[in-house]
mmCIF file of C-alpha atoms and ligand atoms in Angstrom:
data_model
loop_
_atom_site.group_PDB
_atom_site.id
_atom_site.type_symbol
_atom_site.label_atom_id
_atom_site.label_comp_id
_atom_site.label_asym_id
_atom_site.label_seq_id
_atom_site.Cartn_x
_atom_site.Cartn_y
_atom_site.Cartn_z
ATOM 1 C CA MET A 1 -3.100 29.265 -17.063
ATOM 2 C CA THR A 2 -3.969 27.385 -20.154
ATOM 3 C CA VAL A 3 -3.490 23.837 -21.286
ATOM 4 C CA ARG A 4 -3.605 23.605 -25.083
ATOM 5 C CA THR A 5 -3.907 20.422 -26.704
ATOM 6 C CA LYS A 6 -1.999 20.320 -30.014
ATOM 7 C CA HIS A 7 -5.059 19.951 -32.228
ATOM 8 C CA SER A 8 -7.686 22.241 -32.785
ATOM 9 C CA ARG A 9 -10.406 20.314 -31.023
ATOM 10 C CA ILE A 10 -12.318 21.622 -28.045
ATOM 11 C CA TYR A 11 -12.079 19.146 -25.240
ATOM 12 C CA LEU A 12 -15.513 18.716 -23.477
ATOM 13 C CA ASP A 13 -15.402 15.607 -22.133
ATOM 14 C CA HIS A 14 -14.221 16.199 -18.511
ATOM 15 C CA GLN A 15 -16.303 13.489 -16.960
ATOM 16 C CA ALA A 16 -14.215 10.869 -18.969
ATOM 17 C CA THR A 17 -10.921 12.368 -17.496
ATOM 18 C CA THR A 18 -9.301 15.729 -17.070
ATOM 19 C CA PRO A 19 -6.198 17.004 -18.364
ATOM 20 C CA VAL A 20 -3.288 16.911 -15.931
ATOM 21 C CA ASP A 21 -2.855 20.186 -14.306
ATOM 22 C CA PRO A 22 0.689 21.508 -15.214
ATOM 23 C CA ARG A 23 1.448 22.202 -11.432
ATOM 24 C CA VAL A 24 0.528 18.321 -10.897
ATOM 25 C CA ILE A 25 3.212 17.516 -13.468
ATOM 26 C CA GLN A 26 5.633 19.698 -11.799
ATOM 27 C CA ALA A 27 5.201 18.253 -8.665
ATOM 28 C CA MET A 28 5.458 14.634 -9.966
ATOM 29 C CA GLN A 29 8.539 15.274 -11.758
ATOM 30 C CA PRO A 30 11.198 14.663 -9.473
ATOM 31 C CA TYR A 31 9.520 11.175 -8.489
ATOM 32 C CA LEU A 32 9.814 9.933 -12.062
ATOM 33 C CA ALA A 33 13.804 9.787 -12.081
ATOM 34 C CA ASP A 34 15.424 11.238 -9.125
ATOM 35 C CA CYS A 35 13.464 10.000 -6.407
ATOM 36 C CA PHE A 36 12.874 6.540 -7.586
ATOM 37 C CA ALA A 37 13.139 4.738 -4.496
ATOM 38 C CA ASN A 38 10.651 1.894 -2.975
ATOM 39 C CA PRO A 39 8.701 3.805 -0.618
ATOM 40 C CA SER A 40 8.686 0.945 1.669
ATOM 41 C CA ALA A 41 12.500 0.395 1.583
ATOM 42 C CA THR A 42 13.012 2.836 4.470
ATOM 43 C CA THR A 43 16.498 1.262 5.726
ATOM 44 C CA HIS A 44 18.012 3.868 3.538
ATOM 45 C CA VAL A 45 17.651 7.800 2.829
ATOM 46 C CA SER A 46 16.198 7.693 -0.658
ATOM 47 C CA GLY A 47 13.384 5.177 0.598
ATOM 48 C CA ILE A 48 12.784 7.409 3.394
ATOM 49 C CA LYS A 49 12.403 10.365 0.941
ATOM 50 C CA ALA A 50 9.969 8.394 -1.055
ATOM 51 C CA ARG A 51 7.963 7.427 1.991
ATOM 52 C CA GLN A 52 7.835 11.158 2.896
ATOM 53 C CA ALA A 53 6.440 12.013 -0.367
ATOM 54 C CA VAL A 54 3.633 9.460 -0.234
ATOM 55 C CA GLU A 55 2.928 10.300 3.417
ATOM 56 C CA ASN A 56 2.563 13.950 2.304
ATOM 57 C CA ALA A 57 0.235 13.073 -0.444
ATOM 58 C CA ARG A 58 -1.811 11.091 1.779
ATOM 59 C CA LYS A 59 -2.406 14.045 4.105
ATOM 60 C CA GLN A 60 -2.874 16.333 1.043
ATOM 61 C CA ILE A 61 -5.637 13.903 0.081
ATOM 62 C CA ALA A 62 -7.185 13.657 3.421
ATOM 63 C CA LEU A 63 -7.341 17.404 3.947
ATOM 64 C CA ALA A 64 -9.259 17.674 0.721
ATOM 65 C CA ILE A 65 -11.919 15.220 1.767
ATOM 66 C CA GLY A 66 -11.904 16.081 5.513
ATOM 67 C CA ALA A 67 -10.560 13.039 6.784
ATOM 68 C CA PRO A 68 -8.064 11.619 9.343
ATOM 69 C CA THR A 69 -4.839 11.005 7.257
ATOM 70 C CA ASN A 70 -4.750 7.354 8.780
ATOM 71 C CA ASP A 71 -7.942 6.426 7.055
ATOM 72 C CA ILE A 72 -6.840 6.781 3.336
ATOM 73 C CA ILE A 73 -5.128 4.237 1.270
ATOM 74 C CA PHE A 74 -4.062 4.192 -1.846
ATOM 75 C CA THR A 75 -5.442 2.198 -4.984
ATOM 76 C CA SER A 76 -4.930 2.336 -8.664
ATOM 77 C CA GLY A 77 -8.361 4.448 -9.113
ATOM 78 C CA ALA A 78 -11.900 4.564 -8.358
ATOM 79 C CA THR A 79 -12.621 1.240 -10.100
ATOM 80 C CA GLU A 80 -10.371 -0.588 -7.647
ATOM 81 C CA SER A 81 -11.596 1.382 -4.734
ATOM 82 C CA ASN A 82 -15.059 0.612 -5.445
ATOM 83 C CA ASN A 83 -14.047 -3.151 -5.582
ATOM 84 C CA LEU A 84 -12.425 -2.965 -2.348
ATOM 85 C CA ALA A 85 -15.069 -1.135 -0.793
ATOM 86 C CA ILE A 86 -17.554 -3.638 -1.678
ATOM 87 C CA LEU A 87 -15.844 -6.883 -1.755
ATOM 88 C CA GLY A 88 -13.621 -6.082 1.403
ATOM 89 C CA THR A 89 -16.347 -5.242 3.675
ATOM 90 C CA ILE A 90 -18.370 -8.310 2.534
ATOM 91 C CA GLU A 91 -15.520 -10.397 3.248
ATOM 92 C CA ALA A 92 -15.021 -8.869 6.968
ATOM 93 C CA ASN A 93 -18.932 -9.169 7.633
ATOM 94 C CA LYS A 94 -19.928 -12.182 5.489
ATOM 95 C CA SER A 95 -21.378 -14.070 8.348
ATOM 96 C CA LYS A 96 -23.485 -11.339 9.923
ATOM 97 C CA ARG A 97 -25.658 -9.847 7.126
ATOM 98 C CA ASN A 98 -26.553 -10.821 3.696
ATOM 99 C CA ARG A 99 -28.171 -7.736 1.944
ATOM 100 C CA VAL A 100 -26.352 -5.218 -0.284
ATOM 101 C CA ILE A 101 -27.974 -2.310 -1.660
ATOM 102 C CA THR A 102 -27.153 -0.137 -4.436
ATOM 103 C CA VAL A 103 -28.809 2.388 -7.113
ATOM 104 C CA SER A 104 -29.494 1.590 -10.783
ATOM 105 C CA THR A 105 -27.292 4.679 -12.004
ATOM 106 C CA GLU A 106 -24.008 3.491 -10.349
ATOM 107 C CA HIS A 107 -21.022 3.432 -12.384
ATOM 108 C CA LYS A 108 -20.353 -0.102 -13.889
ATOM 109 C CA SER A 109 -17.469 -0.795 -11.276
ATOM 110 C CA VAL A 110 -19.949 -0.646 -8.530
ATOM 111 C CA LEU A 111 -22.917 -2.530 -10.740
ATOM 112 C CA GLU A 112 -20.592 -5.267 -12.071
ATOM 113 C CA THR A 113 -18.992 -5.849 -8.635
ATOM 114 C CA THR A 114 -22.411 -6.042 -6.827
ATOM 115 C CA LYS A 115 -23.435 -8.431 -9.586
ATOM 116 C CA GLN A 116 -20.551 -10.820 -8.676
ATOM 117 C CA LEU A 117 -22.093 -11.110 -5.053
ATOM 118 C CA ARG A 118 -25.585 -12.253 -6.338
ATOM 119 C CA SER A 119 -23.851 -15.494 -7.543
ATOM 120 C CA ARG A 120 -22.018 -15.855 -4.030
ATOM 121 C CA GLY A 121 -25.415 -15.943 -2.525
ATOM 122 C CA TYR A 122 -26.153 -12.295 -1.315
ATOM 123 C CA GLU A 123 -29.140 -10.565 -1.890
ATOM 124 C CA VAL A 124 -28.450 -7.655 -4.249
ATOM 125 C CA ILE A 125 -31.126 -4.895 -4.457
ATOM 126 C CA SER A 126 -30.765 -2.312 -6.943
ATOM 127 C CA VAL A 127 -32.957 0.685 -6.064
ATOM 128 C CA GLY A 128 -34.403 3.037 -8.814
ATOM 129 C CA VAL A 129 -34.185 6.702 -9.481
ATOM 130 C CA GLY A 130 -36.634 9.342 -10.327
ATOM 131 C CA LYS A 131 -37.035 11.298 -13.534
ATOM 132 C CA ASP A 132 -34.522 13.800 -12.150
ATOM 133 C CA GLY A 133 -32.258 11.000 -11.499
ATOM 134 C CA ILE A 134 -32.238 11.462 -7.938
ATOM 135 C CA VAL A 135 -32.337 8.115 -5.868
ATOM 136 C CA ASN A 136 -35.675 7.075 -4.377
ATOM 137 C CA VAL A 137 -34.857 7.520 -0.741
ATOM 138 C CA ASN A 138 -38.303 6.153 0.320
ATOM 139 C CA GLU A 139 -37.790 2.843 -1.760
ATOM 140 C CA LEU A 140 -34.153 2.769 -0.331
ATOM 141 C CA ARG A 141 -35.461 3.199 3.324
ATOM 142 C CA LYS A 142 -37.825 0.063 2.787
ATOM 143 C CA TYR A 143 -34.729 -2.257 2.166
ATOM 144 C CA ILE A 144 -32.250 -0.923 4.876
ATOM 145 C CA ASP A 145 -32.811 -3.188 8.033
ATOM 146 C CA SER A 146 -30.766 -5.406 10.396
ATOM 147 C CA ASN A 147 -30.024 -7.965 7.405
ATOM 148 C CA THR A 148 -28.490 -4.836 5.197
ATOM 149 C CA LEU A 149 -24.738 -5.182 5.361
ATOM 150 C CA LEU A 150 -23.724 -2.563 2.834
ATOM 151 C CA VAL A 151 -25.376 0.253 0.870
ATOM 152 C CA SER A 152 -23.585 1.728 -2.065
ATOM 153 C CA VAL A 153 -24.745 5.394 -3.639
ATOM 154 C CA MET A 154 -22.531 7.600 -5.562
ATOM 155 C CA LEU A 155 -22.207 11.204 -4.600
ATOM 156 C CA VAL A 156 -22.055 12.552 -8.125
ATOM 157 C CA ASN A 157 -23.136 10.774 -11.098
ATOM 158 C CA ASN A 158 -20.708 10.428 -14.052
ATOM 159 C CA GLU A 159 -23.124 10.933 -16.909
ATOM 160 C CA THR A 160 -25.543 13.461 -15.569
ATOM 161 C CA GLY A 161 -23.663 15.193 -12.719
ATOM 162 C CA VAL A 162 -26.649 14.484 -10.427
ATOM 163 C CA ILE A 163 -26.109 14.623 -6.621
ATOM 164 C CA GLN A 164 -27.546 12.178 -4.510
ATOM 165 C CA PRO A 165 -28.733 12.863 -0.885
ATOM 166 C CA ILE A 166 -25.659 10.968 0.824
ATOM 167 C CA LYS A 167 -26.264 12.460 4.189
ATOM 168 C CA GLU A 168 -30.089 11.523 4.309
ATOM 169 C CA ILE A 169 -29.078 8.095 3.397
ATOM 170 C CA SER A 170 -26.363 7.828 5.962
ATOM 171 C CA GLU A 171 -28.759 8.714 8.673
ATOM 172 C CA ILE A 172 -30.977 5.733 7.555
ATOM 173 C CA CYS A 173 -28.013 3.488 7.372
ATOM 174 C CA ASN A 174 -26.928 4.366 10.860
ATOM 175 C CA ASN A 175 -30.464 3.656 12.423
ATOM 176 C CA ASP A 176 -29.731 -0.050 11.268
ATOM 177 C CA GLY A 177 -26.004 -0.251 11.446
ATOM 178 C CA ALA A 178 -25.781 -0.753 7.513
ATOM 179 C CA LEU A 179 -22.475 0.315 6.105
ATOM 180 C CA LEU A 180 -22.541 3.116 3.437
ATOM 181 C CA HIS A 181 -20.101 3.341 0.563
ATOM 182 C CA SER A 182 -20.027 6.509 -1.758
ATOM 183 C CA ASP A 183 -18.368 6.695 -5.082
ATOM 184 C CA CYS A 184 -17.103 10.188 -4.890
ATOM 185 C CA ALA A 185 -14.810 10.052 -8.082
ATOM 186 C CA GLN A 186 -16.999 12.990 -9.734
ATOM 187 C CA ALA A 187 -17.513 14.970 -6.779
ATOM 188 C CA LEU A 188 -14.055 16.049 -5.839
ATOM 189 C CA GLY A 189 -13.308 19.341 -7.166
ATOM 190 C CA LYS A 190 -16.603 20.056 -8.270
ATOM 191 C CA MET A 191 -18.251 20.391 -4.825
ATOM 192 C CA PRO A 192 -17.333 20.385 -1.222
ATOM 193 C CA VAL A 193 -16.532 16.774 -0.060
ATOM 194 C CA ASN A 194 -16.294 16.106 3.581
ATOM 195 C CA VAL A 195 -16.457 12.398 4.409
ATOM 196 C CA ILE A 196 -17.071 13.284 8.055
ATOM 197 C CA SER A 197 -20.020 15.137 7.453
ATOM 198 C CA LEU A 198 -21.348 13.059 4.779
ATOM 199 C CA ASP A 199 -20.941 10.317 7.625
ATOM 200 C CA VAL A 200 -19.969 7.702 5.003
ATOM 201 C CA ASN A 201 -17.981 4.511 6.064
ATOM 202 C CA LEU A 202 -16.246 4.477 2.885
ATOM 203 C CA ALA A 203 -15.631 6.447 -0.269
ATOM 204 C CA SER A 204 -13.871 6.179 -3.276
ATOM 205 C CA PHE A 205 -11.701 8.764 -5.403
ATOM 206 C CA SER A 206 -9.737 8.704 -8.570
ATOM 207 C CA ALA A 207 -6.944 11.243 -9.356
ATOM 208 C CA HIS A 208 -7.655 11.591 -13.127
ATOM 209 C CA LYS A 209 -11.149 13.247 -12.505
ATOM 210 C CA VAL A 210 -9.369 15.970 -10.617
ATOM 211 C CA TYR A 211 -6.764 16.918 -13.058
ATOM 212 C CA GLY A 212 -4.212 14.475 -11.555
ATOM 213 C CA PRO A 213 -2.783 11.461 -13.193
ATOM 214 C CA LYS A 214 -4.358 8.319 -14.253
ATOM 215 C CA GLY A 215 -3.532 5.024 -12.382
ATOM 216 C CA ILE A 216 -3.739 6.158 -9.157
ATOM 217 C CA GLY A 217 -6.960 6.516 -6.590
ATOM 218 C CA ALA A 218 -7.978 6.413 -2.963
ATOM 219 C CA LEU A 219 -10.276 4.674 -0.548
ATOM 220 C CA TYR A 220 -11.429 6.437 2.616
ATOM 221 C CA ILE A 221 -12.087 3.734 5.157
ATOM 222 C CA LYS A 222 -13.874 5.332 8.554
ATOM 223 C CA GLN A 223 -11.482 4.360 11.463
ATOM 224 C CA LEU A 224 -9.625 2.007 9.284
ATOM 225 C CA LYS A 225 -9.821 -1.412 11.224
ATOM 226 C CA SER A 226 -9.769 -4.985 10.064
ATOM 227 C CA ALA A 227 -13.130 -5.980 11.635
ATOM 228 C CA LEU A 228 -14.604 -3.595 8.949
ATOM 229 C CA ILE A 229 -12.779 -4.353 5.719
ATOM 230 C CA ARG A 230 -10.351 -7.304 4.571
ATOM 231 C CA PRO A 231 -7.981 -7.178 1.656
ATOM 232 C CA ILE A 232 -9.224 -8.755 -1.634
ATOM 233 C CA THR A 233 -5.656 -9.080 -3.155
ATOM 234 C CA PHE A 234 -2.756 -10.424 -1.368
ATOM 235 C CA GLY A 235 0.870 -9.765 -1.226
ATOM 236 C CA GLY A 236 3.114 -7.520 0.885
ATOM 237 C CA GLY A 237 1.918 -5.484 3.981
ATOM 238 C CA GLN A 238 1.433 -2.120 2.102
ATOM 239 C CA GLU A 239 -1.380 0.142 2.857
ATOM 240 C CA ARG A 240 -1.909 -1.400 6.233
ATOM 241 C CA GLY A 241 -2.198 -4.969 4.665
ATOM 242 C CA LEU A 242 -5.287 -3.903 2.666
ATOM 243 C CA ARG A 243 -3.746 -2.944 -0.585
ATOM 244 C CA PRO A 244 -0.708 -4.958 -1.243
ATOM 245 C CA GLY A 245 1.875 -3.888 -4.064
ATOM 246 C CA THR A 246 4.820 -1.109 -4.336
ATOM 247 C CA LEU A 247 3.045 2.454 -4.495
ATOM 248 C CA PRO A 248 3.942 4.434 -7.547
ATOM 249 C CA VAL A 249 5.566 7.399 -5.597
ATOM 250 C CA ASN A 250 5.113 9.754 -8.635
ATOM 251 C CA LEU A 251 1.244 9.030 -9.203
ATOM 252 C CA CYS A 252 0.881 9.580 -5.353
ATOM 253 C CA VAL A 253 2.560 12.885 -5.411
ATOM 254 C CA GLY A 254 0.407 13.881 -8.505
ATOM 255 C CA PHE A 255 -2.911 12.811 -6.602
ATOM 256 C CA GLY A 256 -1.589 14.829 -3.659
ATOM 257 C CA GLU A 257 -0.932 18.074 -5.548
ATOM 258 C CA ALA A 258 -4.231 17.736 -7.481
ATOM 259 C CA ALA A 259 -6.219 17.351 -4.474
ATOM 260 C CA LYS A 260 -4.408 20.272 -2.679
ATOM 261 C CA ILE A 261 -5.122 22.441 -5.772
ATOM 262 C CA SER A 262 -8.678 21.203 -5.942
ATOM 263 C CA LEU A 263 -9.614 22.329 -2.371
ATOM 264 C CA LEU A 264 -7.816 25.682 -3.292
ATOM 265 C CA GLU A 265 -9.505 26.443 -6.525
ATOM 266 C CA ARG A 266 -12.825 24.551 -6.250
ATOM 267 C CA ASN A 267 -14.995 27.732 -5.909
ATOM 268 C CA GLN A 268 -13.373 29.569 -8.859
ATOM 269 C CA ASP A 269 -13.382 26.615 -11.264
ATOM 270 C CA SER A 270 -17.204 25.770 -10.191
ATOM 271 C CA GLU A 271 -18.171 29.411 -10.957
ATOM 272 C CA LYS A 272 -16.316 29.484 -14.298
ATOM 273 C CA SER A 273 -17.725 25.879 -15.393
ATOM 274 C CA ILE A 274 -21.515 27.324 -14.468
ATOM 275 C CA LEU A 275 -21.086 30.438 -16.707
ATOM 276 C CA LEU A 276 -19.427 28.526 -19.549
ATOM 277 C CA GLU A 277 -22.011 25.722 -19.274
ATOM 278 C CA GLN A 278 -24.897 28.336 -19.557
ATOM 279 C CA ARG A 279 -23.513 29.779 -22.491
ATOM 280 C CA LEU A 280 -23.039 26.758 -24.132
ATOM 281 C CA TRP A 281 -26.623 25.547 -23.230
ATOM 282 C CA ASN A 282 -27.770 28.971 -24.893
ATOM 283 C CA GLY A 283 -26.133 28.426 -27.900
ATOM 284 C CA ILE A 284 -27.394 24.770 -28.239
ATOM 285 C CA LEU A 285 -31.063 26.140 -27.619
ATOM 286 C CA SER A 286 -30.671 28.605 -30.139
ATOM 287 C CA VAL A 287 -30.465 25.878 -32.811
ATOM 288 C CA ILE A 288 -32.259 22.868 -31.116
ATOM 289 C CA PRO A 289 -35.221 24.526 -29.347
ATOM 290 C CA GLN A 290 -36.412 21.146 -28.382
ATOM 291 C CA VAL A 291 -33.267 20.355 -25.957
ATOM 292 C CA LYS A 292 -33.986 19.106 -22.621
ATOM 293 C CA LEU A 293 -31.609 18.941 -19.561
ATOM 294 C CA ASN A 294 -31.286 15.401 -18.258
ATOM 295 C CA GLY A 295 -31.014 15.290 -14.527
ATOM 296 C CA HIS A 296 -32.147 17.410 -11.835
ATOM 297 C CA PRO A 297 -31.558 21.231 -12.844
ATOM 298 C CA ASN A 298 -30.290 22.058 -9.163
ATOM 299 C CA PHE A 299 -28.901 19.093 -7.649
ATOM 300 C CA ARG A 300 -26.094 18.829 -10.116
ATOM 301 C CA ALA A 301 -22.547 19.107 -10.047
ATOM 302 C CA PRO A 302 -20.959 22.317 -12.127
ATOM 303 C CA GLY A 303 -19.339 21.176 -15.419
ATOM 304 C CA CYS A 304 -21.729 18.411 -16.342
ATOM 305 C CA MET A 305 -24.419 18.778 -18.620
ATOM 306 C CA ASN A 306 -26.374 15.960 -19.970
ATOM 307 C CA ILE A 307 -28.704 16.880 -22.767
ATOM 308 C CA ALA A 308 -31.569 15.300 -24.851
ATOM 309 C CA CYS A 309 -32.028 16.484 -28.376
ATOM 310 C CA LYS A 310 -35.263 14.968 -29.404
ATOM 311 C CA GLY A 311 -35.522 13.608 -32.893
ATOM 312 C CA ILE A 312 -31.658 13.790 -33.596
ATOM 313 C CA SER A 313 -29.297 10.896 -32.890
ATOM 314 C CA SER A 314 -26.444 11.598 -30.748
ATOM 315 C CA ASP A 315 -24.137 10.021 -33.270
ATOM 316 C CA SER A 316 -25.150 11.960 -35.937
ATOM 317 C CA LEU A 317 -24.470 15.256 -33.599
ATOM 318 C CA ILE A 318 -21.234 13.650 -32.506
ATOM 319 C CA ASP A 319 -20.241 13.472 -36.260
ATOM 320 C CA ALA A 320 -21.575 16.991 -37.086
ATOM 321 C CA TRP A 321 -19.670 18.719 -34.226
ATOM 322 C CA ALA A 322 -16.449 16.452 -34.806
ATOM 323 C CA GLU A 323 -14.355 19.404 -33.498
ATOM 324 C CA LEU A 324 -15.916 19.082 -30.122
ATOM 325 C CA GLU A 325 -14.719 16.352 -27.843
ATOM 326 C CA ILE A 326 -18.077 15.201 -26.331
ATOM 327 C CA ALA A 327 -19.609 11.831 -25.300
ATOM 328 C CA LYS A 328 -22.822 9.917 -25.351
ATOM 329 C CA GLY A 329 -22.135 8.623 -21.722
ATOM 330 C CA SER A 330 -19.505 6.775 -19.592
ATOM 331 C CA ALA A 331 -16.211 6.282 -21.172
ATOM 332 C CA CYS A 332 -16.149 3.007 -19.041
ATOM 333 C CA GLU A 333 -18.895 1.949 -21.572
ATOM 334 C CA ALA A 334 -17.694 3.417 -24.657
ATOM 335 C CA THR A 335 -17.513 0.071 -26.428
ATOM 336 C CA ASN A 336 -21.004 -0.856 -25.468
ATOM 337 C CA THR A 337 -23.674 -0.553 -28.080
ATOM 338 C CA GLN A 338 -26.559 -0.387 -25.647
ATOM 339 C CA SER A 339 -28.340 2.936 -24.634
ATOM 340 C CA SER A 340 -27.021 4.424 -21.470
ATOM 341 C CA HIS A 341 -28.209 2.600 -18.348
ATOM 342 C CA VAL A 342 -28.251 5.642 -16.304
ATOM 343 C CA LEU A 343 -30.534 7.588 -18.856
ATOM 344 C CA ARG A 344 -32.760 4.513 -19.131
ATOM 345 C CA ALA A 345 -33.095 4.177 -15.176
ATOM 346 C CA MET A 346 -34.195 7.722 -15.211
ATOM 347 C CA GLY A 347 -37.098 6.602 -17.468
ATOM 348 C CA LEU A 348 -35.843 7.777 -20.973
ATOM 349 C CA SER A 349 -37.049 5.707 -23.783
ATOM 350 C CA ARG A 350 -34.431 3.985 -25.882
ATOM 351 C CA SER A 351 -34.728 6.780 -28.564
ATOM 352 C CA GLN A 352 -34.460 9.648 -26.054
ATOM 353 C CA ALA A 353 -31.219 8.120 -24.370
ATOM 354 C CA ASP A 354 -29.752 7.712 -27.805
ATOM 355 C CA SER A 355 -30.479 11.215 -28.912
ATOM 356 C CA SER A 356 -28.881 12.450 -25.328
ATOM 357 C CA LEU A 357 -25.005 13.923 -25.193
ATOM 358 C CA ARG A 358 -22.839 14.548 -22.315
ATOM 359 C CA ILE A 359 -20.766 17.588 -22.313
ATOM 360 C CA GLY A 360 -18.438 18.571 -19.611
ATOM 361 C CA VAL A 361 -16.505 21.851 -19.274
ATOM 362 C CA GLY A 362 -13.384 21.960 -16.949
ATOM 363 C CA ARG A 363 -10.765 23.930 -15.433
ATOM 364 C CA PHE A 364 -8.909 24.911 -18.444
ATOM 365 C CA THR A 365 -12.009 25.459 -20.806
ATOM 366 C CA ASN A 366 -12.266 29.158 -21.933
ATOM 367 C CA ASP A 367 -14.509 31.692 -23.087
ATOM 368 C CA LYS A 368 -12.935 31.667 -26.746
ATOM 369 C CA GLU A 369 -13.373 27.828 -26.747
ATOM 370 C CA ILE A 370 -16.989 28.171 -25.856
ATOM 371 C CA SER A 371 -17.630 30.855 -28.525
ATOM 372 C CA ARG A 372 -16.228 28.613 -30.990
ATOM 373 C CA ALA A 373 -18.282 25.669 -29.873
ATOM 374 C CA ILE A 374 -21.130 27.624 -30.236
ATOM 375 C CA SER A 375 -20.356 29.067 -33.729
ATOM 376 C CA ILE A 376 -19.401 25.211 -34.718
ATOM 377 C CA ILE A 377 -22.926 23.909 -33.369
ATOM 378 C CA GLN A 378 -24.999 26.899 -34.854
ATOM 379 C CA SER A 379 -23.172 26.611 -38.527
ATOM 380 C CA SER A 380 -23.907 22.675 -38.346
ATOM 381 C CA PHE A 381 -27.509 23.877 -38.304
ATOM 382 C CA GLY A 382 -27.174 26.296 -41.061
ATOM 383 C CA PHE A 383 -27.625 28.975 -38.655
ATOM 384 C CA GLU A 384 -25.541 32.190 -38.675
ATOM 385 C CA GLY A 385 -24.759 32.797 -34.976
ATOM 386 C CA ARG A 386 -23.117 36.098 -35.361
ATOM 387 C CA LYS A 387 -26.416 37.660 -36.675
ATOM 388 C CA SER A 388 -28.127 36.625 -33.526
ATOM 389 C CA GLY A 389 -25.717 38.259 -31.237
ATOM 390 C CA LEU A 390 -25.216 34.902 -29.507
ATOM 391 C CA VAL A 391 -21.472 34.762 -30.374
HETATM 392 N N1 LIG B 401 -16.775 5.915 -10.757
HETATM 393 C C1 LIG B 401 -17.233 6.879 -11.256
HETATM 394 C C2 LIG B 401 -18.250 7.673 -10.869
HETATM 395 C C3 LIG B 401 -16.459 7.438 -12.226
HETATM 396 O O1 LIG B 401 -16.834 8.280 -13.031
HETATM 397 C C4 LIG B 401 -15.342 6.381 -13.084
HETATM 398 C C5 LIG B 401 -14.671 6.841 -14.068
HETATM 399 N N2 LIG B 401 -15.311 6.761 -15.207
HETATM 400 C C6 LIG B 401 -14.945 5.387 -12.050
HETATM 401 C C7 LIG B 401 -15.806 5.135 -10.939
HETATM 402 C C8 LIG B 401 -13.788 4.566 -12.322
HETATM 403 O O2 LIG B 401 -12.477 5.408 -11.984
HETATM 404 P P1 LIG B 401 -11.125 5.071 -12.501
HETATM 405 O O3 LIG B 401 -11.094 5.178 -14.007
HETATM 406 O O4 LIG B 401 -10.246 5.931 -11.731
HETATM 407 O O5 LIG B 401 -11.149 3.496 -12.359
#
């Protein structure tokens, strides 16, 4: 199956978002027009049909992450899931403990939310990472004690693809009764995600990172009960009173279908991504011999390559390779002129961070596109790739 954009550009920014899988669009279509009823309006057949579609989607998502269906609630995306996970658990447990711990390389929706807590009198600690982007578990361990309410650590980083040792962290949290939240938005579809074996209390997901539509996400809440989490927005009793508002049935259905496909096709997607990534890396290496991979070479989700091209600014590469749709870092910070906080936290200097690029291949990237990308990269350096046998 191919998904082609109408222009000649090559989409290599799958961490920012993924194209919607045509099978997802097909599954959503009946719920855009025909089945338009409110899924809470279960006094009539149309409402019941809409409710069934939502519940089926919930089941598909639960299956994809190894969770009980009842422990999933829909949100608008991972930003909202992260906000609800952090602020909601604080709200429910505020009289008990005072410390919240996170990691310096988290997504802004975690960092900015925990920053809010600081102004409300909570002790917020941001633990550092090593040069490889992996959280310093020994430092983390020092802060986790009987005063620690919540620890929030992402599973896969959105700029480097680095995988954090969540299971190891959950063991530490369990010893002291601290809750563990993990932002898993970038992990689903790229690696096995089983919230039970990861042993997290809360996990955030987003459909548009896994070939689903934008505007829908989910929060897994272990053994969902009000003692653990309280709502942070108020209205009707939808989503067990935790996330009021009418559910967008078509988006829920799209997320469900995307989750189902991710479970079936994750291995083949990953194998392909690794091969394409390797070819692209070799092509870049042929013209930028000083290129270095940012982040751990092995504890990394397939399809996300963050590279430092010493002595060349990332802006100039983005300009020179205009046909390649690549990024300097998180799309959520695209308007920010500062260097990537993730790369800086990994110890890169400002100039190293500003010569780094994020390149992400995905399900619909093909060999031909990678060959063309390599020849664009090589010709931008006045290098005739064909002679080298690279393309
Ligand atoms: N967390 C991570 C790790 C992400 O990559 C993103 C998307 N950039 C988000 C959270 C926010 O997700 P959403 O766009 O669904 O709000």
